[in-house]
PDB file of C-alpha atoms in Angstrom:
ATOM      1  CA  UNK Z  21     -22.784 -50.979 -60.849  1.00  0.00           C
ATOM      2  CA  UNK Z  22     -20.666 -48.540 -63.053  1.00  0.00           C
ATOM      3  CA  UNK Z  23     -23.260 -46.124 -62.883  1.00  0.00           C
ATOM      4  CA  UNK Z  24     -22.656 -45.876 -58.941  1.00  0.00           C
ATOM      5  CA  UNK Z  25     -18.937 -46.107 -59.138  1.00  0.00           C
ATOM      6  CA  UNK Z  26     -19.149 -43.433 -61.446  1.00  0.00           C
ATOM      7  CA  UNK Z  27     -21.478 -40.794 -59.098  1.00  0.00           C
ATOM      8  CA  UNK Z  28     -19.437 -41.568 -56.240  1.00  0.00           C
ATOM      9  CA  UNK Z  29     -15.955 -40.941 -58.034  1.00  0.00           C
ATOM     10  CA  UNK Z  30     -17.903 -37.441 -59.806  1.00  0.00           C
ATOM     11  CA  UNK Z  31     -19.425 -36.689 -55.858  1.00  0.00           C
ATOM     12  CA  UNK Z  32     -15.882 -36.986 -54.742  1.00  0.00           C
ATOM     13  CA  UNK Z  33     -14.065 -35.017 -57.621  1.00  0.00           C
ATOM     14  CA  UNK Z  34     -16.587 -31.908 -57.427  1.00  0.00           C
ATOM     15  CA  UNK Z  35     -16.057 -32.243 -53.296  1.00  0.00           C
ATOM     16  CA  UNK Z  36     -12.125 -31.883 -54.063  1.00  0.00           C
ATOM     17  CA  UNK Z  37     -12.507 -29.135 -56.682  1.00  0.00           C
ATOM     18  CA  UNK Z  38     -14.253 -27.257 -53.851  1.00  0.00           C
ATOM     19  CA  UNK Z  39     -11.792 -27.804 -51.461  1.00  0.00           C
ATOM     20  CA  UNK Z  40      -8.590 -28.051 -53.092  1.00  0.00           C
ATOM     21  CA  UNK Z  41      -8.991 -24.863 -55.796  1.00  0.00           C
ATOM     22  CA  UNK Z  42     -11.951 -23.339 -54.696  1.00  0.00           C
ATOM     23  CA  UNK Z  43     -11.459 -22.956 -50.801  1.00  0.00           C
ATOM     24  CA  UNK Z  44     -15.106 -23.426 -50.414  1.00  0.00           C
ATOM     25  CA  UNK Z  45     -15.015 -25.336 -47.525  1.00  0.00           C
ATOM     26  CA  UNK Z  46     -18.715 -25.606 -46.639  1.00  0.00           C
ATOM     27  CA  UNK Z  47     -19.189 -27.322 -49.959  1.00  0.00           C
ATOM     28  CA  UNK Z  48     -16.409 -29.398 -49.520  1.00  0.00           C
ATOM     29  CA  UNK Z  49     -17.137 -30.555 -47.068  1.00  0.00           C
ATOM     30  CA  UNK Z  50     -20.979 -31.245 -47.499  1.00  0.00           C
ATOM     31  CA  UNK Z  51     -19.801 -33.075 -50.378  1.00  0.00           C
ATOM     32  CA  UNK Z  52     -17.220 -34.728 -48.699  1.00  0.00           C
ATOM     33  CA  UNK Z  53     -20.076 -36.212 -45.913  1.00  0.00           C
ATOM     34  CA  UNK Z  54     -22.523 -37.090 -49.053  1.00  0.00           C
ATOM     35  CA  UNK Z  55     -19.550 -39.164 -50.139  1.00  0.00           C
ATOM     36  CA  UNK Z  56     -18.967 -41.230 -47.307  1.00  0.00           C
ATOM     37  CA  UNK Z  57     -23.071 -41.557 -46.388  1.00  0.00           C
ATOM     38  CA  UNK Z  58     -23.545 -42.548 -49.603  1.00  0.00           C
ATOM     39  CA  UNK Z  59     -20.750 -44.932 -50.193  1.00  0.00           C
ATOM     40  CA  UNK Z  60     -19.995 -46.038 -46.387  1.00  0.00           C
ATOM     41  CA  UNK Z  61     -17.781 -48.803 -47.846  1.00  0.00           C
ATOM     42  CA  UNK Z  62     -15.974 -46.530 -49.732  1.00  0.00           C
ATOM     43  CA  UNK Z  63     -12.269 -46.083 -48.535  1.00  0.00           C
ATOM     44  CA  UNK Z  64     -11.201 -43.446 -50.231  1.00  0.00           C
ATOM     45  CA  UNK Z  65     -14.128 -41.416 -49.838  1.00  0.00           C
ATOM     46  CA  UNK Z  66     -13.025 -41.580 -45.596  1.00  0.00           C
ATOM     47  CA  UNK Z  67      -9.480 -41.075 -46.351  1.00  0.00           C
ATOM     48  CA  UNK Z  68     -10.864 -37.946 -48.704  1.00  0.00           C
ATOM     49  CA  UNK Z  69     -12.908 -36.768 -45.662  1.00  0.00           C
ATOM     50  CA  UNK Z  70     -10.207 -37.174 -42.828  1.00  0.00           C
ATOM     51  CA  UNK Z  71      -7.474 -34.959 -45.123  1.00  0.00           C
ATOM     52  CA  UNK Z  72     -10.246 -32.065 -45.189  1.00  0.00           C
ATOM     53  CA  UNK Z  73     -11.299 -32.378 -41.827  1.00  0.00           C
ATOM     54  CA  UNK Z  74      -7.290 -32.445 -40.934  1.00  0.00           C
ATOM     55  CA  UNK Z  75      -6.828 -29.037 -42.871  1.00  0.00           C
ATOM     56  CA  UNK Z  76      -9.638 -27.800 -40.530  1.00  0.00           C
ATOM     57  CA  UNK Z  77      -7.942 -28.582 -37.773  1.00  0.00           C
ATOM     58  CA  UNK Z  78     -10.867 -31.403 -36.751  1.00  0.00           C
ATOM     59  CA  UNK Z  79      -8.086 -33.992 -35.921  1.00  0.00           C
ATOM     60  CA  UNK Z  80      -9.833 -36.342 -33.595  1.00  0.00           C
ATOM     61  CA  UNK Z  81     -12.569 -36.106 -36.314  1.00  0.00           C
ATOM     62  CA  UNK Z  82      -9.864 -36.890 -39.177  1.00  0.00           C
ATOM     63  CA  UNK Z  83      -8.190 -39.662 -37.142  1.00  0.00           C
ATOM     64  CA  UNK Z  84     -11.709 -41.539 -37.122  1.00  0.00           C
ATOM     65  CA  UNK Z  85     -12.678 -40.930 -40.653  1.00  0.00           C
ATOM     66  CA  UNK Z  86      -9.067 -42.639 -41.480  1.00  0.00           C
ATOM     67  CA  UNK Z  87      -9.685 -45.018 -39.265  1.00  0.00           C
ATOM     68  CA  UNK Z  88     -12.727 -46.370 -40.966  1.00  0.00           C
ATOM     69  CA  UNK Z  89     -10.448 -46.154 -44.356  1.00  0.00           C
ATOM     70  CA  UNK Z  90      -8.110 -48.064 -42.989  1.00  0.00           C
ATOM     71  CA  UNK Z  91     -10.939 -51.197 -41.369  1.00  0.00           C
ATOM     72  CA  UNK Z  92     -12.687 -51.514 -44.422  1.00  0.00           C
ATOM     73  CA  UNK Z  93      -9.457 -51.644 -46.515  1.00  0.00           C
ATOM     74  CA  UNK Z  94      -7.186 -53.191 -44.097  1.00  0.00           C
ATOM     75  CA  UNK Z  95      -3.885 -54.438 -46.532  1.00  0.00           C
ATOM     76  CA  UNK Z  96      -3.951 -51.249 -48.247  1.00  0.00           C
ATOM     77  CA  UNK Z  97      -0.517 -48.957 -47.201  1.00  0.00           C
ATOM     78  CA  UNK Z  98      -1.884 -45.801 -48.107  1.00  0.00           C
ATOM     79  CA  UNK Z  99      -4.965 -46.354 -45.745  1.00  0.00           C
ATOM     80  CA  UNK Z 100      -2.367 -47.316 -43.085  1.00  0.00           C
ATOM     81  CA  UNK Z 101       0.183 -44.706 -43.778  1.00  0.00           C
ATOM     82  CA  UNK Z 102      -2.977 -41.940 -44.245  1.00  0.00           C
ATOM     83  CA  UNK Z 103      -4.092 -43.183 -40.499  1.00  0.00           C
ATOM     84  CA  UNK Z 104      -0.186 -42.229 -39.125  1.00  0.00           C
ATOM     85  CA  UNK Z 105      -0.228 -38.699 -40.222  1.00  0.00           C
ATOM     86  CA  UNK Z 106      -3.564 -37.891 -39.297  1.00  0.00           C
ATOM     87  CA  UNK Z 107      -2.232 -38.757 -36.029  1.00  0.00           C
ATOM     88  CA  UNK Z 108       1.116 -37.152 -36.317  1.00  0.00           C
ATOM     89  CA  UNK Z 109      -0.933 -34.077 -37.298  1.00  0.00           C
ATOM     90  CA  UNK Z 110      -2.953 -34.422 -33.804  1.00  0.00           C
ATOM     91  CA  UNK Z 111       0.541 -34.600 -32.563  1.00  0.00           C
ATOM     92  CA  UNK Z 112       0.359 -38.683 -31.506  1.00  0.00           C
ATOM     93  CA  UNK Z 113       3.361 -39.884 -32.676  1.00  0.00           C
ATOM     94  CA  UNK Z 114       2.658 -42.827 -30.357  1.00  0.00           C
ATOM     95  CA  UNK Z 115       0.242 -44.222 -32.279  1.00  0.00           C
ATOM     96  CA  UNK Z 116       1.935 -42.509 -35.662  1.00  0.00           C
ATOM     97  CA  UNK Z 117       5.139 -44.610 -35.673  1.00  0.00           C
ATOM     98  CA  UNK Z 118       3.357 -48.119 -35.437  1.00  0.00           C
ATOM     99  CA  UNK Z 119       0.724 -47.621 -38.505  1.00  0.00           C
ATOM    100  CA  UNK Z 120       3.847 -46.287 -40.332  1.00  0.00           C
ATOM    101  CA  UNK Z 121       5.797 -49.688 -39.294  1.00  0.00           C
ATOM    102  CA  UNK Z 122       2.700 -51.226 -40.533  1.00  0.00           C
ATOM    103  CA  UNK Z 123       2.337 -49.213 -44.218  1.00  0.00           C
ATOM    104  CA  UNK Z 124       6.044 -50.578 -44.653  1.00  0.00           C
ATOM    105  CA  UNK Z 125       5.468 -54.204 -44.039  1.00  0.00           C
ATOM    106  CA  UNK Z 126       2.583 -53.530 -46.598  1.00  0.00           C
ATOM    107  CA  UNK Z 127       4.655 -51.612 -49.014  1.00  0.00           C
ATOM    108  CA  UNK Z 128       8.357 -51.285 -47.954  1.00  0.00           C
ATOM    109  CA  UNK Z 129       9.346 -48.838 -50.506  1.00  0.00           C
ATOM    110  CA  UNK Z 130       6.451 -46.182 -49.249  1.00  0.00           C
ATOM    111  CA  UNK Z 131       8.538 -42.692 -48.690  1.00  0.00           C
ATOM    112  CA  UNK Z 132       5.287 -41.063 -47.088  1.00  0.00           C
ATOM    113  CA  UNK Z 133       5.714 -43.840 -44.186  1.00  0.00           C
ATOM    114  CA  UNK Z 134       9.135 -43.928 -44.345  1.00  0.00           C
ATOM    115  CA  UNK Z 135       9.131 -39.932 -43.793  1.00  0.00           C
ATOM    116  CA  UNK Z 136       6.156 -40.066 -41.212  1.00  0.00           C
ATOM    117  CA  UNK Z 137       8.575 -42.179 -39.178  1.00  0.00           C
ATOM    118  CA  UNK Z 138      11.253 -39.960 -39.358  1.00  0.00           C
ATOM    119  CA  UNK Z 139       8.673 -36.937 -38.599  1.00  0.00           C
ATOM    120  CA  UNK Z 140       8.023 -38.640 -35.278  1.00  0.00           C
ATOM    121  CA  UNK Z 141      11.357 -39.223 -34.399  1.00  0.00           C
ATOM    122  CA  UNK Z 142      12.158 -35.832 -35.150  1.00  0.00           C
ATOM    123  CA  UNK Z 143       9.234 -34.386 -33.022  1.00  0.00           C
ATOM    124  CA  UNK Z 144      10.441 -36.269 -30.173  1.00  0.00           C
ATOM    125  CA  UNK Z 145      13.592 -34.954 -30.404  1.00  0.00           C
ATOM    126  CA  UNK Z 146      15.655 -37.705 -31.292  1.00  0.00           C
ATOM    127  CA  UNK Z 147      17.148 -35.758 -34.772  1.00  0.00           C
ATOM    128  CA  UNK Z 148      19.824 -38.652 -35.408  1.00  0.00           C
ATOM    129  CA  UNK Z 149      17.770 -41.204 -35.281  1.00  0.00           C
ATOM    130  CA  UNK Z 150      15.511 -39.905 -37.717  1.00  0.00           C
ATOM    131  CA  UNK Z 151      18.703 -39.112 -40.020  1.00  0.00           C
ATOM    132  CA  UNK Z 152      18.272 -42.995 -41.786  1.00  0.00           C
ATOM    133  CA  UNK Z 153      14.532 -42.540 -42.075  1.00  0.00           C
ATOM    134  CA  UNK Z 154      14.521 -39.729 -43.970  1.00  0.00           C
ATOM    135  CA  UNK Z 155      18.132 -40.595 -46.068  1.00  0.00           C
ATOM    136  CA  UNK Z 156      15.500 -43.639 -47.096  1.00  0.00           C
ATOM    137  CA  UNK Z 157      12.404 -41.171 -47.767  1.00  0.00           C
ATOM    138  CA  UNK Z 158      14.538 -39.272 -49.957  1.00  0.00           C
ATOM    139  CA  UNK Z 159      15.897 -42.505 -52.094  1.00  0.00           C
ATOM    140  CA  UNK Z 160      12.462 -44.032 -52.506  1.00  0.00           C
ATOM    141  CA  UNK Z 161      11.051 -40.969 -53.369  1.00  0.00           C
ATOM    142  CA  UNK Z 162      12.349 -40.421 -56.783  1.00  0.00           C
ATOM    143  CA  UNK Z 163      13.417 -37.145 -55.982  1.00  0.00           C
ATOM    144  CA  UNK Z 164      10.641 -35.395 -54.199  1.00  0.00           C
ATOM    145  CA  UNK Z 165      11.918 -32.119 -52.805  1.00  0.00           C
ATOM    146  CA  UNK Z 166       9.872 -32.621 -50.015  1.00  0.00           C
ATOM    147  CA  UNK Z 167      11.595 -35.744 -49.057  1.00  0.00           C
ATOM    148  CA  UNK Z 168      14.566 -33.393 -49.337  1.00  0.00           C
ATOM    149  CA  UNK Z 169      13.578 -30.933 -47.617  1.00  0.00           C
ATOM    150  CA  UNK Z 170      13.009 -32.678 -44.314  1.00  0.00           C
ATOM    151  CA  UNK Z 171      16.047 -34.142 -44.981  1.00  0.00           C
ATOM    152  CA  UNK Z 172      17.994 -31.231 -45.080  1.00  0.00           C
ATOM    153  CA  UNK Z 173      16.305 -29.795 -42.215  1.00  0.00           C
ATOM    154  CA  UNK Z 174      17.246 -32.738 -40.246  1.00  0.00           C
ATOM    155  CA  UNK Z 175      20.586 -32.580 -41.097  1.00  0.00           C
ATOM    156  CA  UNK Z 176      20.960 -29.043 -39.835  1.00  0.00           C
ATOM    157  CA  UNK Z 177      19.127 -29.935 -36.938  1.00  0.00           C
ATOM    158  CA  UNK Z 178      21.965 -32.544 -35.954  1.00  0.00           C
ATOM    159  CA  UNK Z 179      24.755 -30.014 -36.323  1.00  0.00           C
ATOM    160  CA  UNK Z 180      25.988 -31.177 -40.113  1.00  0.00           C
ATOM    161  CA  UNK Z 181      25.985 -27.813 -41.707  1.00  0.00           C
ATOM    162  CA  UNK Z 182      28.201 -29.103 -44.868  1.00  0.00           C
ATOM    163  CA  UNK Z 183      25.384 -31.997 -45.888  1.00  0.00           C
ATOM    164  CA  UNK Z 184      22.623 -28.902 -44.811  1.00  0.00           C
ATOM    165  CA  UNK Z 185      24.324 -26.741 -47.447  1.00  0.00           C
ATOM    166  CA  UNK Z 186      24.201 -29.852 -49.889  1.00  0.00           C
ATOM    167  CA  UNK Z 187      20.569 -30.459 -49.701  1.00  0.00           C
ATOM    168  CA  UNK Z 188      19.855 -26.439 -49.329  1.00  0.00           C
ATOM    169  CA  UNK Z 189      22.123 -25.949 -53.107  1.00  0.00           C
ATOM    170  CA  UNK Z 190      20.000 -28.588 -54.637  1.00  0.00           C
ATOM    171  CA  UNK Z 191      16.656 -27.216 -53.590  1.00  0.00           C
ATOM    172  CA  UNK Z 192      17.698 -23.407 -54.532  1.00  0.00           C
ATOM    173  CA  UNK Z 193      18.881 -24.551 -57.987  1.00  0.00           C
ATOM    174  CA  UNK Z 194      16.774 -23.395 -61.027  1.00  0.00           C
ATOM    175  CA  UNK Z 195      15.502 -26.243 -63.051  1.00  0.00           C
TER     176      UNK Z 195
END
């Protein structure tokens, strides 16, 4: 019914506003939990739910609420790639690097998994190896200077001050 799509997308905006500009988080997140009783099936409304409850700090909570998102919308990459940080936030980057894997055989040119891979390799100290992962953030992310930021970083991190310098000039130049 449109009418119900339509309530559960306005539920879910006002729940955001409050969240997101307002930093009302009581009402955020009372909408955010009349979202997701109201709409169990809804995906989005979870994967809304889990990046509040993540800002809070409520990890174990956000890694569940994703985890629903990602059962009752199983092929979708953002569901899968949402579920990896929520647990590279809780600092699992065991079971971060395998829903990443799994976002990319869903949608291979997804930076955010791309880059959530690299985060974990970086966290677990293995800098070089997450060089390539975030080289191939950066190129599939048309340019996000997040993407390039981590990138940078990363590249300091391994010792290559001149490439460091690179990505530091681009970010520091006006627009």
């Amino acid at each position: 019914d449109a009418r119900i799509d339509g309530l559960r997308v306005s539920l879910s905006i006002l729940a955001l506003i409050a969240f997101e500009h307002d930093w009302n988080w009581p009402v955020a997140e009372a909408g955010l939990q009349r979202v997701v009783a109201s709409q169990p099936g809804f995906s989005r409304g979870h994967l809304r739910y889990s990046g509040f409850l993540t800002a809070m700090r409520r990890f174990d909570e956000a890694q569940e609420e994703a985890r629903l998102a990602k059962e009752l919308d199983p092929l979708s990459a953002i569901a899968g790639q949402t579920l990896g940080i929520r647990f590279y936030y809780g600092g699992r980057c065991d079971l971060a690097a395998p829903e990443f894997r799994k976002a990319l055989e869903l949608e291979p040119s997804s930076f955010v998994a791309r880059l959530g891979l690299g985060q974990c390799a970086w966290r677990q100290g293995r800098v070089r190896e997450a060089l390539p992962s975030f080289e191939q953030a950066f190129a599939d992310s048309q340019g996000s200077t997040y993407a390039l930021g981590w990138l940078g970083f990363a590249y300091a991190q391994a010792g290559d001050a001149e490439r460091a310098r690179e990505v530091l000039g681009r970010l520091t130049k006006p627009a």
